[in-house]
Tab-separated table of C-alpha atoms in Angstrom:
chain	number	residue	atom	x	y	z
U	1	MET	CA	7.130	-16.204	-1.765
U	2	SER	CA	4.094	-16.197	0.544
U	3	THR	CA	1.855	-13.220	-0.273
U	4	PHE	CA	-0.791	-11.991	2.158
U	5	ALA	CA	-3.448	-9.403	1.360
U	6	ILE	CA	-4.474	-7.146	4.241
U	7	LEU	CA	-7.973	-5.746	3.729
U	8	LEU	CA	-8.127	-2.217	5.164
U	9	GLY	CA	-11.006	0.225	5.496
U	10	GLY	CA	-10.096	2.734	2.772
U	11	ASP	CA	-11.344	3.160	-0.784
U	12	LEU	CA	-11.456	0.257	-3.220
U	13	VAL	CA	-12.102	-0.178	-6.935
U	14	ARG	CA	-11.896	-3.735	-8.268
U	15	THR	CA	-9.651	-3.882	-11.349
U	16	PRO	CA	-8.089	-6.698	-13.408
U	17	ARG	CA	-4.653	-5.564	-12.233
U	18	LEU	CA	-5.675	-5.868	-8.581
U	19	ASP	CA	-7.319	-9.254	-9.203
U	20	ALA	CA	-4.082	-10.508	-10.752
U	21	ALA	CA	-2.036	-9.269	-7.780
U	22	LEU	CA	-4.371	-11.048	-5.351
U	23	SER	CA	-4.735	-14.283	-7.297
U	24	GLN	CA	-2.350	-16.314	-5.102
U	25	ALA	CA	-2.663	-14.314	-1.879
U	26	ARG	CA	-3.878	-15.454	1.509
U	27	VAL	CA	-6.204	-12.894	3.086
U	28	ILE	CA	-6.536	-11.223	6.475
U	29	ALA	CA	-9.204	-8.571	7.103
U	30	ALA	CA	-8.630	-5.665	9.480
U	31	ASP	CA	-11.887	-4.489	11.089
U	32	SER	CA	-14.065	-2.724	8.452
U	33	GLY	CA	-11.793	-4.046	5.708
U	34	ILE	CA	-14.035	-7.120	5.809
U	35	ARG	CA	-16.435	-5.212	3.540
U	36	HIS	CA	-13.958	-5.491	0.680
U	37	ALA	CA	-13.929	-9.285	0.841
U	38	ALA	CA	-17.256	-9.658	-0.980
U	39	THR	CA	-16.314	-7.034	-3.566
U	40	LEU	CA	-13.124	-8.940	-4.373
U	41	GLY	CA	-14.662	-12.402	-4.119
U	42	LEU	CA	-12.262	-13.370	-1.319
U	43	THR	CA	-12.692	-15.203	1.984
U	44	PRO	CA	-10.281	-14.075	4.730
U	45	GLU	CA	-8.695	-16.740	6.889
U	46	LEU	CA	-8.589	-14.269	9.803
U	47	TRP	CA	-10.550	-11.179	10.822
U	48	ILE	CA	-8.670	-9.035	13.324
U	49	GLY	CA	-9.306	-5.786	15.185
U	50	ASP	CA	-11.478	-4.122	17.797
U	51	PHE	CA	-14.578	-4.354	15.542
U	52	ASP	CA	-15.677	-0.824	16.422
U	53	SER	CA	-16.183	0.053	12.738
U	54	VAL	CA	-18.530	-2.794	11.796
U	55	THR	CA	-22.142	-3.571	12.610
U	56	ALA	CA	-23.594	-6.498	14.524
U	57	ALA	CA	-25.136	-7.658	11.243
U	58	GLU	CA	-21.725	-7.707	9.545
U	59	ILE	CA	-20.280	-9.700	12.419
U	60	ALA	CA	-23.117	-12.205	12.113
U	61	GLU	CA	-22.714	-12.441	8.324
U	62	ASN	CA	-19.042	-13.352	8.728
U	63	ALA	CA	-19.421	-15.671	11.689
U	64	GLY	CA	-17.536	-18.464	9.936
U	65	ILE	CA	-14.267	-16.503	9.785
U	66	GLU	CA	-11.720	-16.907	12.567
U	67	ARG	CA	-11.701	-13.747	14.688
U	68	ASP	CA	-9.001	-12.137	16.816
U	69	MET	CA	-10.619	-9.411	18.899
U	70	HIS	CA	-8.656	-6.592	20.534
U	71	PRO	CA	-9.793	-3.746	22.818
U	72	PRO	CA	-10.443	-0.332	21.214
U	73	GLU	CA	-7.827	1.276	23.481
U	74	LYS	CA	-4.563	-0.214	22.220
U	75	ASP	CA	-1.140	0.844	20.976
U	76	SER	CA	-1.479	-0.480	17.397
U	77	THR	CA	-4.001	0.069	14.628
U	78	ASP	CA	-6.068	-2.833	13.323
U	79	GLY	CA	-4.029	-2.689	10.121
U	80	GLU	CA	-0.771	-3.021	12.028
U	81	LEU	CA	-2.177	-5.973	13.969
U	82	ALA	CA	-3.245	-7.608	10.703
U	83	ALA	CA	0.206	-7.121	9.177
U	84	GLU	CA	1.905	-8.659	12.199
U	85	ALA	CA	-0.547	-11.576	12.118
U	86	ALA	CA	0.323	-12.155	8.460
U	87	ILE	CA	4.045	-12.117	9.254
U	88	ALA	CA	3.460	-14.599	12.084
U	89	ARG	CA	1.723	-16.871	9.541
U	90	GLY	CA	4.711	-16.782	7.208
U	91	ALA	CA	4.116	-13.739	4.998
U	92	THR	CA	7.096	-12.702	2.893
U	93	ARG	CA	5.151	-10.059	0.915
U	94	LEU	CA	2.147	-7.890	1.786
U	95	ILE	CA	-0.542	-6.243	-0.343
U	96	MET	CA	-2.377	-3.612	1.694
U	97	VAL	CA	-5.767	-3.326	-0.013
U	98	GLY	CA	-7.909	-0.264	0.715
U	99	ALA	CA	-4.856	1.634	1.931
U	100	PHE	CA	-5.881	5.043	0.524
U	101	GLY	CA	-8.854	7.327	1.133
U	102	GLY	CA	-11.578	6.334	3.555
U	103	GLU	CA	-12.970	8.300	6.456
U	104	ARG	CA	-9.661	8.782	8.304
U	105	ALA	CA	-6.828	10.703	6.628
U	106	ASP	CA	-4.572	9.842	9.570
U	107	HIS	CA	-5.067	6.121	8.912
U	108	ALA	CA	-4.286	6.517	5.202
U	109	PHE	CA	-1.081	8.393	6.071
U	110	LEU	CA	-0.110	5.732	8.598
U	111	HIS	CA	-0.576	2.998	5.980
U	112	MET	CA	2.079	4.719	3.868
U	113	THR	CA	4.549	5.124	6.732
U	114	ALA	CA	3.843	1.570	7.919
U	115	ALA	CA	4.624	0.268	4.427
U	116	ILE	CA	8.006	2.015	4.523
U	117	ARG	CA	8.720	0.631	7.983
U	118	LEU	CA	7.819	-2.911	6.867
U	119	ALA	CA	10.024	-2.524	3.794
U	120	GLU	CA	12.899	-1.556	6.091
U	121	ARG	CA	12.343	-4.911	7.800
U	122	GLY	CA	12.877	-6.595	4.436
U	123	LEU	CA	9.223	-7.219	3.578
U	124	PRO	CA	8.062	-6.091	0.111
U	125	VAL	CA	4.799	-4.125	0.354
U	126	LEU	CA	2.277	-2.956	-2.230
U	127	LEU	CA	-0.404	-0.436	-1.255
U	128	SER	CA	-3.507	-0.424	-3.447
U	129	SER	CA	-6.986	1.006	-3.810
U	130	GLY	CA	-7.325	-0.629	-7.215
U	131	SER	CA	-7.139	2.699	-9.016
U	132	GLU	CA	-3.983	3.827	-7.189
U	133	GLU	CA	-0.881	1.940	-6.066
U	134	GLY	CA	1.976	2.746	-3.729
U	135	ALA	CA	5.416	1.185	-3.267
U	136	PRO	CA	8.103	2.075	-0.708
U	137	LEU	CA	11.395	3.384	-2.106
U	138	LEU	CA	14.475	2.667	-0.011
U	139	PRO	CA	18.144	2.903	-1.035
U	140	GLY	CA	18.776	0.643	-4.020
U	141	GLU	CA	17.314	-0.100	-7.459
U	142	HIS	CA	13.574	-0.427	-8.110
U	143	GLY	CA	11.774	-1.480	-11.294
U	144	PHE	CA	8.069	-1.161	-12.119
U	145	ASP	CA	5.805	-2.707	-14.753
U	146	TYR	CA	3.383	0.207	-15.188
U	147	PRO	CA	1.842	0.764	-18.632
U	148	ASP	CA	3.232	3.557	-20.756
U	149	GLY	CA	1.614	6.858	-19.809
U	150	THR	CA	0.908	5.911	-16.191
U	151	LEU	CA	0.830	8.983	-13.949
U	152	PHE	CA	3.117	8.698	-10.917
U	153	SER	CA	4.675	10.789	-8.162
U	154	ILE	CA	7.498	10.197	-5.722
U	155	LEU	CA	6.768	11.443	-2.207
U	156	ALA	CA	9.812	11.997	-0.001
U	157	PHE	CA	9.461	10.991	3.641
U	158	SER	CA	12.943	12.366	4.351
U	159	PRO	CA	15.581	14.294	2.415
U	160	LEU	CA	16.650	12.169	-0.573
U	161	ALA	CA	20.131	11.795	-2.048
U	162	GLY	CA	21.152	10.218	-5.337
U	163	LEU	CA	17.623	9.931	-6.747
U	164	SER	CA	17.556	8.813	-10.382
U	165	VAL	CA	14.474	8.124	-12.494
U	166	SER	CA	14.518	6.594	-15.989
U	167	GLY	CA	11.706	5.464	-18.270
U	168	ALA	CA	9.777	8.636	-17.462
U	169	LYS	CA	8.628	11.791	-19.222
U	170	TRP	CA	10.836	13.818	-16.877
U	171	PRO	CA	13.910	11.686	-16.046
U	172	LEU	CA	16.235	12.567	-13.184
U	173	THR	CA	19.896	11.772	-12.557
U	174	GLU	CA	21.472	11.763	-9.099
U	175	VAL	CA	19.150	14.450	-7.718
U	176	GLU	CA	19.251	15.774	-4.161
U	177	LEU	CA	15.691	16.323	-2.968
U	178	ALA	CA	14.669	18.296	0.099
U	179	PHE	CA	11.909	16.963	2.310
U	180	GLY	CA	8.642	18.546	1.137
U	181	SER	CA	9.864	19.298	-2.402
U	182	SER	CA	7.277	19.031	-5.203
U	183	LEU	CA	9.899	18.347	-7.901
U	184	THR	CA	8.877	14.681	-8.174
U	185	LEU	CA	5.124	15.295	-8.282
U	186	SER	CA	3.143	14.305	-11.422
U	187	ASN	CA	5.444	12.490	-13.800
U	188	ALA	CA	4.494	9.890	-16.444
U	189	VAL	CA	5.898	6.529	-17.474
U	190	ARG	CA	7.691	6.390	-20.829
U	191	GLY	CA	8.813	2.801	-21.355
U	192	ARG	CA	10.219	0.781	-18.445
U	193	LEU	CA	10.172	2.817	-15.222
U	194	ARG	CA	13.210	2.438	-12.988
U	195	VAL	CA	14.048	4.371	-9.813
U	196	SER	CA	17.289	4.289	-7.862
U	197	LEU	CA	18.036	5.950	-4.542
U	198	ARG	CA	21.267	6.302	-2.624
U	199	GLN	CA	19.894	7.660	0.643
U	200	GLY	CA	16.501	8.395	2.182
U	201	ARG	CA	12.933	7.111	2.334
U	202	ALA	CA	10.183	7.710	-0.184
U	203	LEU	CA	7.009	6.270	-1.621
U	204	LEU	CA	6.120	5.945	-5.285
U	205	LEU	CA	2.416	6.567	-5.949
U	206	ALA	CA	1.037	5.547	-9.349
U	207	ARG	CA	-2.303	5.487	-11.140
U	208	PRO	CA	-2.018	2.641	-13.680
U	209	GLU	CA	-5.257	3.640	-15.426
U	210	THR	CA	-3.967	7.111	-16.370
U	211	SER	CA	-2.386	7.944	-19.708
U	212	SER	CA	-0.984	11.453	-19.296
U	213	ALA	CA	0.684	13.674	-16.750
U	214	SER	CA	0.527	17.344	-15.949
U	215	LYS	CA	2.348	19.617	-13.603
U	216	GLY	CA	0.278	21.951	-11.528
């Protein structure tokens, strides 16, 4: 499996878990995501985007990295361009680093929907800010290695059918879930977390550093 990390412009906390995930990954930076490279001790093989979110000094500091410049007025985000560049270079798995938070809520939302779309193309995707992780949930069986007590939620991006959750404080069996329902918000891992889905699209969001869950 060829794993590529896409450095995005959202929030980032360096953690041992994130370091382990990135240990064998090739790296592509999307515009201001280049700032995360130094934090993570990584050197991207490609820096792609319109470069409207970085300074001239940052461009000069990273002059040795191959650049692929695009105009600001385009039909794809810098993150989408970076993902497609990774696929063109043989990626079979993507880690989207800095996918949450940041200055643009619309970009953070798009990272989640883009991850689902890429998963529908058969490409496994992990979203991460270090402190928070996201994984697309499509029809089928999904297993996760989160520590016991990890707080997690399942966000439905469509109505869900046949949703089952085991290895959790609040397990579910063959649940029908309406789009926008809060039923699957704020659960906690109890053992080995497994999720199965018969129909629909969703995203599992987890905070591996947490040790308890609360509804509210």
